[in-house]
Amino acid sequence: MTDTVTYERRDAVAILTLNRPPVNAIDGSIRAGLMAGVAQANADDAVKAILIVGAGKSFSAGADLRELSGEAEAPSYADAYGAVETSAKPVIAALSGASFGGGVELALACHYRVATPETKLTLPEITLGIVPGAGATQRLPRLVGAMQALQIMVDGAPVPAAKAKDIGMIDAIVEGSALDGGLAYANTLIADGAAARPTRDKAVDATGFDKDAIDAYLKTKAKALKGRTTQNAILQAVQAAADLPFDQGLTIEKTVSDASLKSVEGKGLIHAFFADGAVGRIPGLDLNVKPAPINKAAVVGAGTMGGGIAMALADAGVPVALIEAEQANLDRGLATIRKNYEVQVTRGRITAEQLEQRMALIAPSLDYAAASDVDVVIEAVFENMEVKKAVMKKLDAVLPPHAILASNTSSLSMTELAAATSRPQNVIGLHFFVPANVMRLLEIVRGKQTSDQTIVTGLAVAKLLRKIGVVVGDDFGFVGNRMMMDGFWREADLMMVEGVSPQRVDKGVEAFGFAMGPAAVNDMAGIDVGTKMRAAGKLVRAQPSTYHVLGDALTEAGRIGSKSGAGFFRYEPGDRTGHEDPKVAQIAADLAKAHNIEQREISDEEIGERSALSLINVGAQILDDGVASRASDIDVIWNNGYGYPRWRGGPMQHADQLGLPKVLDRIRFYEARYGDAWKPSPLLVKLAEEGKSFADYDAAK
Ligand code: NAD
């Protein structure tokens, strides 16, 4: 036996317990332990059945993901689960808690499966861009039919015990603990003289598993799986289960599963998973510091952002004072909040009662004194340093001494803002994204004087609001907006001046995998917002003369987006669809002439490449400047806040997948054409020349 699988006999039942805290992740030692346990039980005449359970709350969270990046230890899944399946004595899995991936696959290789009522079985591999590789694609179709199996693996969603029982994924739901219920079930099987029942020996029910039905189902997933291919690989394996003998099907599963691990989305999504987990490790932060409690909050400004932030707090059950300068704006803000909640009620996300409960948590006020007993206040007033400083000063005067002062600024210096208060150590940036009650990302901006406790509390706010908080440095636009302004959108603007229509720029960027193109996003958010932000940024950074000339010209012409009826696109009254507008082409042509820019044909590939490479280059610079602590933090920011195709892993992971020498080569190509805007970041040059990746850079830190 091994340390991670214990063996115990109770009467005629051998109990193998997966015991590898915290979640019984399956590694080589568990696989070896299972083989040894099954062998021992089969050699013991007193044993009539074998029960496999998980120690702790859950059966198993699945494969140890650390094995995914390197060579997996022996024995293989095929050998270990094959030994379980070919056991001469019946093997029963008793599932509990949240059981995932390789854990569920182990259960599928057992002869009988039972589960406690709260158990959820998930084959989530698709969310990591990979195909299950421990037999699920062959065994699940044999238990639940090919079509159902395909859906379970392509959805990647939890199957609750009751449903699992209905469809034949498990045999019974048991009372009490998995161990007690499993033992009772095993003893009943023994009493009934039940035999081993290998899943592999069953025939696959392929009823309804035809091209039309499969196409119709995959169509329902088209939006969620845009740009993805894992679903096709899963289909290939399930098709093999339907068409071929078990062992041949298993070989095909291995081929597609191994290939998925090396695919763009396999590498990308596994990277994104680990990157999300790494954000809480903050270099230089004192780990002993505890967050301050957050029992009450205030938000200043009831506009787009303030309203969304108040909703996010109310959703988390935190009472929040919503402070405005004028009654009319307060009324409008509250009405918008109510309307947004009403939409949630219509969609069945919350009940009418919850709507009222949440509204009741939001206390509107025109008086800053409403913040006199809060633990944290988040200001979301106009993006203007003087306005924000005045608000900070007023808050500083009424807040209790321990309270934290946060700003939702998109680009202004937190350090300068903090200096307007008597408590710069308590001042922090909490940069939310629209809509603030929905978007997962929170950039947590550390000013020069921000204390560790304030940062830790900022992270606690993120957790409370179920967001992913990434700590970033205090520089223009922080991480996300700077990469957007100085990289991605700068290039989009320039390409339009070079004669590419806003439609084509958006299409090219969407073809790369972004949810929305920059022209549409700008029109939605307001082109003037960017113009104002850049005006602030230009004070501190030199930019090429072509920097966002089109966006700024549109702002100047009053074409600030859908709210003004025209921006990069033209809008019909009452319709948010953007239409191509020859006026924009004319403005672009005039700008091209004025800036001596050649208008030319540009391919979709170039649109995608310039978008991706400009992000990478500015990202590398931000890393070098110390504004992001890790390349993977940059990826988290882009995946969660900017609609970057997560399956590519993020801009920096995309660079690693392309290979930094190639990235550098292409950036130099554009530098030769466009000059300094494309000057490669020194960090990128260094890593490329040393043959290293951004992942190597992160690992060395
Ligand atoms: P907005 O114009 O919709 O709302 C600002 C609100 O602040 C208005 O309702 C205004 O009445 C109120 N206000 C102004 N001065 C005030 C004062 N002295 N006291 C109380 N209330 C006051 O703006 P927004 O889009 O919500 O942006 C707010 C902040 O959030 C800005 O700093 C912006 O940069 C930042 N931000 C915006 C976005 C976005 O996409 N809209 C995203 C992230 C961050």
Coordinates of N, CA and C in Angstrom, one line a residue, residues 178-288:
A178 N -20.5 8.5 3.1 CA -20.2 7.7 1.9 C -19.7 6.3 2.4
L179 N -18.9 6.3 3.5 CA -18.3 5.1 4.0 C -19.5 4.2 4.5
D180 N -20.3 4.7 5.3 CA -21.4 3.9 5.9 C -22.4 3.4 4.8
G181 N -22.8 4.4 4.0 CA -23.7 4.0 2.9 C -23.1 3.1 1.9
G182 N -21.8 3.3 1.6 CA -21.1 2.4 0.6 C -20.9 1.0 1.2
L183 N -20.6 0.9 2.5 CA -20.5 -0.4 3.1 C -21.8 -1.2 3.1
A184 N -22.9 -0.5 3.4 CA -24.2 -1.1 3.4 C -24.5 -1.6 2.0
Y185 N -24.2 -0.7 1.0 CA -24.5 -1.1 -0.4 C -23.6 -2.4 -0.8
A186 N -22.4 -2.3 -0.4 CA -21.5 -3.4 -0.7 C -22.0 -4.7 0.0
N187 N -22.4 -4.6 1.2 CA -22.9 -5.8 1.9 C -24.2 -6.4 1.2
T188 N -25.0 -5.5 0.7 CA -26.2 -5.9 0.0 C -25.8 -6.7 -1.3
L189 N -24.8 -6.1 -2.0 CA -24.3 -6.8 -3.2 C -23.8 -8.2 -2.9
I190 N -23.0 -8.3 -1.8 CA -22.5 -9.6 -1.4 C -23.6 -10.5 -1.1
A191 N -24.6 -10.0 -0.4 CA -25.7 -10.9 0.0 C -26.5 -11.4 -1.3
D192 N -26.6 -10.5 -2.2 CA -27.2 -10.9 -3.5 C -26.4 -11.7 -4.4
G193 N -25.1 -11.9 -4.0 CA -24.2 -12.6 -4.9 C -23.9 -11.9 -6.2
A194 N -23.9 -10.6 -6.1 CA -23.6 -9.8 -7.3 C -22.1 -10.0 -7.7
A195 N -21.9 -10.0 -9.0 CA -20.6 -10.2 -9.5 C -19.9 -8.9 -10.0
A196 N -18.6 -9.1 -10.3 CA -17.9 -7.9 -10.9 C -18.7 -7.6 -12.2
R197 N -18.7 -6.2 -12.6 CA -19.5 -5.8 -13.7 C -18.7 -4.7 -14.5
P198 N -17.7 -5.1 -15.2 CA -16.8 -4.1 -15.8 C -17.6 -3.2 -16.8
T199 N -17.5 -1.9 -16.7 CA -18.2 -1.0 -17.5 C -17.8 -1.3 -19.0
R200 N -16.5 -1.6 -19.2 CA -16.0 -1.9 -20.6 C -16.8 -2.9 -21.3
D201 N -17.4 -3.9 -20.6 CA -18.2 -4.9 -21.2 C -19.6 -4.5 -21.7
K202 N -20.0 -3.3 -21.3 CA -21.3 -2.9 -21.7 C -21.3 -2.4 -23.1
A203 N -22.5 -2.4 -23.8 CA -22.6 -1.9 -25.1 C -22.9 -0.4 -25.0
V204 N -22.5 0.4 -26.0 CA -22.9 1.8 -26.0 C -24.2 2.0 -26.6
D205 N -25.1 2.8 -25.9 CA -26.4 3.1 -26.5 C -26.2 4.4 -27.3
A206 N -26.3 4.3 -28.6 CA -26.0 5.4 -29.5 C -27.3 6.0 -30.0
T207 N -28.4 5.7 -29.3 CA -29.7 6.3 -29.7 C -29.7 7.8 -29.7
G208 N -30.1 8.4 -30.8 CA -30.1 9.9 -30.9 C -28.7 10.5 -31.1
F209 N -27.7 9.7 -31.2 CA -26.4 10.2 -31.4 C -26.1 10.3 -32.9
D210 N -26.8 11.2 -33.6 CA -26.6 11.3 -35.0 C -26.1 12.7 -35.4
K211 N -25.7 12.9 -36.6 CA -25.1 14.1 -37.0 C -26.0 15.3 -36.7
D212 N -27.3 15.2 -37.1 CA -28.2 16.3 -36.9 C -28.3 16.7 -35.4
A213 N -28.5 15.7 -34.6 CA -28.7 16.0 -33.1 C -27.4 16.5 -32.5
I214 N -26.2 16.0 -33.0 CA -24.9 16.5 -32.5 C -24.7 17.9 -32.9
D215 N -25.0 18.2 -34.2 CA -24.8 19.6 -34.7 C -25.7 20.5 -33.9
A216 N -27.0 20.1 -33.7 CA -27.9 21.0 -33.0 C -27.5 21.3 -31.6
Y217 N -26.9 20.2 -30.9 CA -26.4 20.5 -29.6 C -25.2 21.4 -29.6
L218 N -24.3 21.1 -30.5 CA -23.0 21.9 -30.5 C -23.4 23.4 -30.9
K219 N -24.4 23.6 -31.6 CA -24.8 24.9 -32.0 C -25.2 25.7 -30.7
T220 N -25.8 25.0 -29.7 CA -26.2 25.7 -28.5 C -25.0 26.1 -27.7
K221 N -23.9 25.5 -28.0 CA -22.6 25.8 -27.3 C -21.7 26.8 -28.1
A222 N -22.2 27.2 -29.3 CA -21.3 27.9 -30.2 C -20.8 29.2 -29.5
K223 N -21.7 29.9 -28.8 CA -21.2 31.2 -28.3 C -20.2 31.0 -27.2
A224 N -20.6 30.1 -26.2 CA -19.7 29.8 -25.1 C -18.3 29.2 -25.6
L225 N -18.3 28.5 -26.7 CA -17.1 27.8 -27.1 C -16.5 28.5 -28.3
K226 N -16.8 29.8 -28.5 CA -16.3 30.5 -29.7 C -14.8 30.4 -29.8
G227 N -14.3 29.9 -31.0 CA -12.8 29.8 -31.2 C -12.2 28.5 -30.6
R228 N -13.0 27.7 -29.9 CA -12.5 26.6 -29.2 C -12.6 25.3 -30.1
T229 N -11.8 24.3 -29.8 CA -11.8 23.1 -30.5 C -11.9 21.8 -29.6
T230 N -11.8 22.0 -28.3 CA -11.8 20.8 -27.4 C -13.1 20.0 -27.6
Q231 N -14.2 20.7 -27.9 CA -15.5 19.9 -28.0 C -15.4 19.0 -29.2
N232 N -14.7 19.3 -30.2 CA -14.6 18.4 -31.4 C -13.7 17.2 -31.0
A233 N -12.7 17.4 -30.2 CA -11.9 16.3 -29.8 C -12.6 15.4 -28.9
I234 N -13.5 15.9 -28.0 CA -14.3 15.1 -27.2 C -15.3 14.3 -28.0
L235 N -15.8 14.9 -29.0 CA -16.8 14.2 -29.9 C -16.1 13.1 -30.6
Q236 N -14.9 13.3 -31.1 CA -14.1 12.3 -31.8 C -14.0 11.0 -30.9
A237 N -13.6 11.3 -29.6 CA -13.5 10.2 -28.7 C -14.8 9.5 -28.4
V238 N -15.9 10.2 -28.2 CA -17.2 9.6 -28.0 C -17.6 8.8 -29.2
Q239 N -17.3 9.4 -30.4 CA -17.7 8.7 -31.6 C -17.0 7.3 -31.7
A240 N -15.7 7.3 -31.2 CA -14.9 6.1 -31.2 C -15.6 5.1 -30.2
A241 N -16.1 5.6 -29.1 CA -16.8 4.7 -28.2 C -18.0 4.1 -28.8
A242 N -18.7 4.9 -29.6 CA -19.9 4.3 -30.3 C -19.6 3.3 -31.4
D243 N -18.4 3.6 -32.0 CA -18.1 2.8 -33.3 C -17.2 1.6 -33.0
L244 N -16.3 1.7 -32.0 CA -15.2 0.7 -32.0 C -15.2 -0.1 -30.7
P245 N -14.5 -1.2 -30.6 CA -14.3 -1.9 -29.4 C -13.6 -1.1 -28.3
F246 N -13.8 -1.4 -27.1 CA -13.4 -0.6 -26.0 C -11.9 -0.2 -26.1
D247 N -11.0 -1.2 -26.3 CA -9.6 -1.0 -26.3 C -9.2 0.0 -27.4
Q248 N -9.8 -0.2 -28.5 CA -9.5 0.8 -29.6 C -9.9 2.2 -29.3
G249 N -11.1 2.2 -28.7 CA -11.6 3.5 -28.3 C -10.7 4.2 -27.3
L250 N -10.2 3.4 -26.4 CA -9.3 4.0 -25.3 C -8.0 4.5 -26.0
T251 N -7.5 3.8 -27.0 CA -6.4 4.3 -27.7 C -6.6 5.7 -28.4
I252 N -7.8 5.8 -29.0 CA -8.2 7.1 -29.6 C -8.3 8.1 -28.5
E253 N -8.9 7.8 -27.4 CA -9.0 8.8 -26.3 C -7.6 9.3 -25.9
K254 N -6.7 8.3 -25.8 CA -5.3 8.7 -25.4 C -4.7 9.7 -26.5
T255 N -4.9 9.4 -27.7 CA -4.4 10.2 -28.8 C -4.9 11.6 -28.7
V256 N -6.3 11.7 -28.6 CA -6.8 13.1 -28.6 C -6.6 13.8 -27.3
S257 N -6.5 13.0 -26.2 CA -6.3 13.7 -24.9 C -4.9 14.2 -24.8
D258 N -3.9 13.4 -25.3 CA -2.5 13.8 -25.3 C -2.3 15.1 -26.2
A259 N -3.0 15.0 -27.3 CA -2.9 16.2 -28.2 C -3.5 17.4 -27.6
S260 N -4.6 17.3 -26.8 CA -5.3 18.4 -26.2 C -4.4 19.1 -25.2
L261 N -3.6 18.3 -24.5 CA -2.6 18.9 -23.6 C -1.6 19.8 -24.2
K262 N -1.3 19.5 -25.5 CA -0.3 20.3 -26.2 C -1.0 21.4 -27.0
S263 N -2.3 21.4 -27.0 CA -3.0 22.4 -27.9 C -2.9 23.8 -27.3
V264 N -3.2 24.8 -28.2 CA -3.1 26.2 -27.8 C -4.1 26.4 -26.6
E265 N -5.3 25.8 -26.7 CA -6.2 26.1 -25.6 C -6.0 25.2 -24.4
G266 N -5.4 24.0 -24.6 CA -5.0 23.2 -23.4 C -3.9 24.0 -22.6
K267 N -2.9 24.4 -23.3 CA -1.8 25.1 -22.6 C -2.4 26.5 -22.0
G268 N -3.2 27.1 -22.8 CA -3.7 28.4 -22.4 C -4.6 28.4 -21.2
L269 N -5.5 27.4 -21.2 CA -6.5 27.4 -20.1 C -5.9 26.8 -18.8
I270 N -4.9 25.9 -19.0 CA -4.2 25.4 -17.8 C -3.4 26.5 -17.2
H271 N -2.7 27.3 -18.0 CA -2.0 28.5 -17.6 C -2.9 29.4 -16.9
A272 N -4.1 29.7 -17.5 CA -5.0 30.7 -16.9 C -5.5 30.2 -15.5
F273 N -5.7 28.9 -15.4 CA -6.1 28.4 -14.1 C -5.1 28.6 -13.0
F274 N -3.8 28.3 -13.3 CA -2.8 28.5 -12.3 C -2.5 30.0 -12.1
A275 N -2.7 30.8 -13.2 CA -2.5 32.3 -13.0 C -3.5 32.9 -12.1
D276 N -4.8 32.4 -12.2 CA -5.8 32.9 -11.3 C -5.4 32.6 -9.8
G277 N -4.9 31.4 -9.6 CA -4.5 31.0 -8.3 C -3.3 31.7 -7.7
A278 N -2.5 32.3 -8.6 CA -1.3 32.9 -8.1 C -1.4 34.3 -7.7
V279 N -2.6 35.0 -8.0 CA -2.7 36.4 -7.7 C -2.6 36.7 -6.2
G280 N -3.0 35.8 -5.4 CA -3.0 36.1 -3.9 C -1.6 36.1 -3.3
R281 N -0.6 35.6 -4.1 CA 0.8 35.7 -3.5 C 1.5 37.0 -3.9
I282 N 1.6 37.9 -3.0 CA 2.0 39.2 -3.4 C 3.4 39.5 -2.8
P283 N 4.3 39.7 -3.7 CA 5.7 39.9 -3.3 C 5.8 41.1 -2.3
G284 N 6.6 40.8 -1.2 CA 6.8 41.9 -0.3 C 5.7 42.2 0.7
L285 N 4.6 41.4 0.7 CA 3.5 41.7 1.6 C 3.7 40.8 2.8
D286 N 3.5 41.5 4.0 CA 3.6 40.8 5.3 C 2.4 39.8 5.4
L287 N 2.7 38.6 5.5 CA 1.7 37.6 5.5 C 0.9 37.5 6.8
N288 N 1.5 38.1 7.9 CA 0.9 38.1 9.2 C -0.2 39.1 9.3

